């Protein structure tokens, strides 16, 4: 006998599990199905983000940053360390503990909110009386019927043609977060977010890291001034980033990987490494949904096709997160999940794509929200710009971390904040103020007139806002 629910969510990543909780909060009967298993075969809800994405990468970034601080930066504070050593096995074990805490946290939240969880793959069987029939196969085997279905099946790493991931020498993000020992030479294809974050982890631990990027322009999505500063900082730290390359034959052997490539000047080159991370973007995960059989429409790139409110072409079937258009970010997935749960409940769920922040957790950190200067120029929009360097910020000096700046772009006439770009310490936290300001359609003068605690890094935000009006006080 099939179990009937108001809402069945397929996928328990940040999009799916949050949608399930919000729908349950609103009084719906909810089930969430997720296929991810941990090493012991147990349920591991949380999706890419929790298991092989946001959370484990930040755990390893933290461990490797501690090591780099002890190794290179303690001395200037008068702290000497002798016999400094690292234990990568312990780094990985700690990371796994952090992941498990998050998996368990989600299972607890499901119980607390009375969301029924099924561990297995969810697939459409067809339309039946009362909604959509969904079949669960795996650890749990069930037939469910849902009035509404939310597809939140996420994404998976894109492989290079003819170079499947073996997760031993050719690594996706999954294998790159589990290298048990620092490789002497590490190659990375793609200088995007994963390449830079995970490249930083293994570079800090002593690997010689070479990143091969196809595009001529570094971090093309970021503001050009930020991208320029970042390239300088990463190169100085020792990341060898080759832009504008074209990769050729890639050969794997017991010893490692050899990548043939043409560099930006047109010269043939060869890179021999112990391990190769391929981080060239991600593809939507729709296998296993039985999408074809029920006529669930995908777009030309394989994403589930949705309207602005995440409705698919099928009645009462919605889709959120990485499996639909838009940035592949956990917080974007969460916002869509909440909005859809509210729409199902007859409310007006809302996602403002213009205020979805981006963060790259390198050192220095990079964050931004809204438009870049090059995008404003291209659109012919008249704007004012104000920047403030962390070099002139007292707290940054005390921290010993003065790389970077805050840059604010505001409309030339109305002064409305159009974009905020940060590179520097705690950029990931500082961007929240800019997001809040833009959500409230603040002017740069609003930020300039807000009292910011002293000494804090956030004063750089106030000073950048003052600089828009050419009246920075400390620079
Ligand atoms: P996912 O998290 O991919 O979850 C989908 C879930 O659905 C998975 O558990 C999958 O097993 C399950 N599933 C798929 N098909 C089925 C099926 N048929 N039946 C049942 N279950 C199914 N984003 C950030 O915002 N900040 C970061 O710092 C960040 N760091 C990242 C670092 C790395 C290394 C990577 C790879 C990604 C990172 N991301 C980050 C991106 C972020 O992980 C994704 O945007 C986010 O996980 C998308 O959430 P989602 O719910 O759409 O999908
Ligand atoms: P990405 O899209 O960020 O970067 C991929 C890079 O690979 C691009 O610069 C692209 O030009 C390059 N590339 C593509 N094909 C290539 C080829 N054949 N040879 C050389 N270079 C090539 O993708 P990435 O790093 O795989 O990450 C996937 C997504 O995961 C990100 O876009 C982001 O949405 C998410 N993510 C978010 C993080 C965060 O928010 N901090 C951290 C990590 C991932």
GROMACS .gro file of N, CA and C and ligand atoms in nm, residues 57-58 160 189-195 197 212-215 245 247 278-282 327-329 331 358-361, ligand 2:
model
  134
   57UNK      N    1   3.527   2.074   0.237
   57UNK     CA    2   3.633   2.161   0.182
   57UNK      C    3   3.672   2.267   0.284
   58UNK      N    4   3.570   2.320   0.355
   58UNK     CA    5   3.603   2.424   0.454
   58UNK      C    6   3.677   2.363   0.573
  160UNK      N    7   3.644   1.514  -1.802
  160UNK     CA    8   3.694   1.543  -1.936
  160UNK      C    9   3.660   1.424  -2.025
  189UNK      N   10   4.301   2.084  -1.347
  189UNK     CA   11   4.245   2.139  -1.471
  189UNK      C   12   4.124   2.222  -1.431
  190UNK      N   13   4.130   2.353  -1.459
  190UNK     CA   14   4.020   2.444  -1.427
  190UNK      C   15   4.053   2.532  -1.307
  191UNK      N   16   4.072   2.663  -1.333
  191UNK     CA   17   4.102   2.757  -1.223
  191UNK      C   18   3.972   2.823  -1.178
  192UNK      N   19   3.871   2.740  -1.151
  192UNK     CA   20   3.745   2.791  -1.098
  192UNK      C   21   3.746   2.782  -0.946
  193UNK      N   22   3.628   2.778  -0.889
  193UNK     CA   23   3.617   2.784  -0.743
  193UNK      C   24   3.680   2.661  -0.677
  194UNK      N   25   3.649   2.543  -0.731
  194UNK     CA   26   3.704   2.420  -0.670
  194UNK      C   27   3.856   2.415  -0.687
  195UNK      N   28   3.902   2.444  -0.808
  195UNK     CA   29   4.046   2.440  -0.835
  195UNK      C   30   4.122   2.531  -0.740
  197UNK      N   31   4.014   2.664  -0.439
  197UNK     CA   32   4.003   2.627  -0.297
  197UNK      C   33   4.085   2.502  -0.267
  212UNK      N   34   4.586   2.448  -1.470
  212UNK     CA   35   4.574   2.478  -1.614
  212UNK      C   36   4.432   2.524  -1.643
  213UNK      N   37   4.420   2.645  -1.694
  213UNK     CA   38   4.287   2.705  -1.718
  213UNK      C   39   4.272   2.740  -1.866
  214UNK      N   40   4.158   2.704  -1.922
  214UNK     CA   41   4.134   2.727  -2.065
  214UNK      C   42   4.111   2.875  -2.097
  215UNK      N   43   4.040   2.946  -2.010
  215UNK     CA   44   4.005   3.085  -2.041
  215UNK      C   45   4.128   3.176  -2.029
  245UNK      N   46   4.523   2.798  -2.165
  245UNK     CA   47   4.586   2.677  -2.219
  245UNK      C   48   4.481   2.590  -2.289
  247UNK      N   49   4.425   2.189  -2.333
  247UNK     CA   50   4.480   2.059  -2.296
  247UNK      C   51   4.466   1.962  -2.412
  278UNK      N   52   4.037   1.727  -1.167
  278UNK     CA   53   3.964   1.786  -1.280
  278UNK      C   54   3.844   1.861  -1.223
  279UNK      N   55   3.850   1.993  -1.230
  279UNK     CA   56   3.742   2.076  -1.174
  279UNK      C   57   3.701   2.176  -1.281
  280UNK      N   58   3.623   2.127  -1.376
  280UNK     CA   59   3.585   2.208  -1.494
  280UNK      C   60   3.435   2.232  -1.497
  281UNK      N   61   3.374   2.236  -1.379
  281UNK     CA   62   3.231   2.261  -1.373
  281UNK      C   63   3.154   2.134  -1.337
  282UNK      N   64   3.024   2.149  -1.322
  282UNK     CA   65   2.940   2.038  -1.278
  282UNK      C   66   2.818   2.024  -1.369
  327UNK      N   67   2.309   3.002  -1.038
  327UNK     CA   68   2.438   2.963  -0.980
  327UNK      C   69   2.428   2.835  -0.897
  328UNK      N   70   2.533   2.755  -0.905
  328UNK     CA   71   2.537   2.629  -0.827
  328UNK      C   72   2.592   2.659  -0.690
  329UNK      N   73   2.506   2.712  -0.603
  329UNK     CA   74   2.548   2.749  -0.468
  329UNK      C   75   2.448   2.693  -0.369
  331UNK      N   76   2.342   2.814  -0.083
  331UNK     CA   77   2.243   2.908  -0.030
  331UNK      C   78   2.137   2.944  -0.135
  358UNK      N   79   2.844   3.551  -0.363
  358UNK     CA   80   2.945   3.452  -0.399
  358UNK      C   81   3.060   3.462  -0.300
  359UNK      N   82   3.112   3.350  -0.260
  359UNK     CA   83   3.230   3.351  -0.172
  359UNK      C   84   3.329   3.247  -0.222
  360UNK      N   85   3.455   3.283  -0.228
  360UNK     CA   86   3.560   3.184  -0.256
  360UNK      C   87   3.650   3.183  -0.133
  361UNK      N   88   3.662   3.062  -0.073
  361UNK     CA   89   3.724   3.052   0.060
  361UNK      C   90   3.874   3.028   0.052
  477LIG     P1   91   3.381   2.652  -1.213
  477LIG     O1   92   3.277   2.676  -1.314
  477LIG     O2   93   3.392   2.740  -1.095
  477LIG     O3   94   3.524   2.655  -1.283
  477LIG     C1   95   3.556   2.570  -1.388
  477LIG     C2   96   3.676   2.628  -1.461
  477LIG     O4   97   3.727   2.530  -1.549
  477LIG     C3   98   3.640   2.751  -1.544
  477LIG     O5   99   3.730   2.854  -1.516
  477LIG     C4  100   3.652   2.700  -1.688
  477LIG     O6  101   3.692   2.800  -1.777
  477LIG     C5  102   3.757   2.593  -1.672
  477LIG     N1  103   3.755   2.489  -1.775
  477LIG     C6  104   3.647   2.428  -1.829
  477LIG     N2  105   3.687   2.335  -1.918
  477LIG     C7  106   3.822   2.336  -1.919
  477LIG     C8  107   3.921   2.260  -1.987
  477LIG     N3  108   3.889   2.164  -2.073
  477LIG     N4  109   4.052   2.288  -1.963
  477LIG     C9  110   4.086   2.385  -1.875
  477LIG     N5  111   3.996   2.461  -1.806
  477LIG    C10  112   3.866   2.434  -1.828
  477LIG     O7  113   3.363   2.498  -1.173
  477LIG     P2  114   3.422   2.413  -1.052
  477LIG     O8  115   3.542   2.475  -0.994
  477LIG     O9  116   3.428   2.274  -1.104
  477LIG    O10  117   3.308   2.423  -0.945
  477LIG    C11  118   3.174   2.387  -0.979
  477LIG    C12  119   3.076   2.472  -0.908
  477LIG    O11  120   3.068   2.434  -0.771
  477LIG    C13  121   3.111   2.621  -0.903
  477LIG    O12  122   3.075   2.688  -1.020
  477LIG    C14  123   3.031   2.667  -0.787
  477LIG    O13  124   2.901   2.691  -0.829
  477LIG    C15  125   3.034   2.546  -0.694
  477LIG     N6  126   3.135   2.569  -0.590
  477LIG    C16  127   3.116   2.675  -0.506
  477LIG    C17  128   3.208   2.702  -0.408
  477LIG    C18  129   3.187   2.820  -0.322
  477LIG    O14  130   3.078   2.875  -0.323
  477LIG     N7  131   3.287   2.863  -0.243
  477LIG    C19  132   3.326   2.618  -0.388
  477LIG    C20  133   3.338   2.513  -0.484
  477LIG    C21  134   3.244   2.489  -0.581
   0.00000   0.00000   0.00000
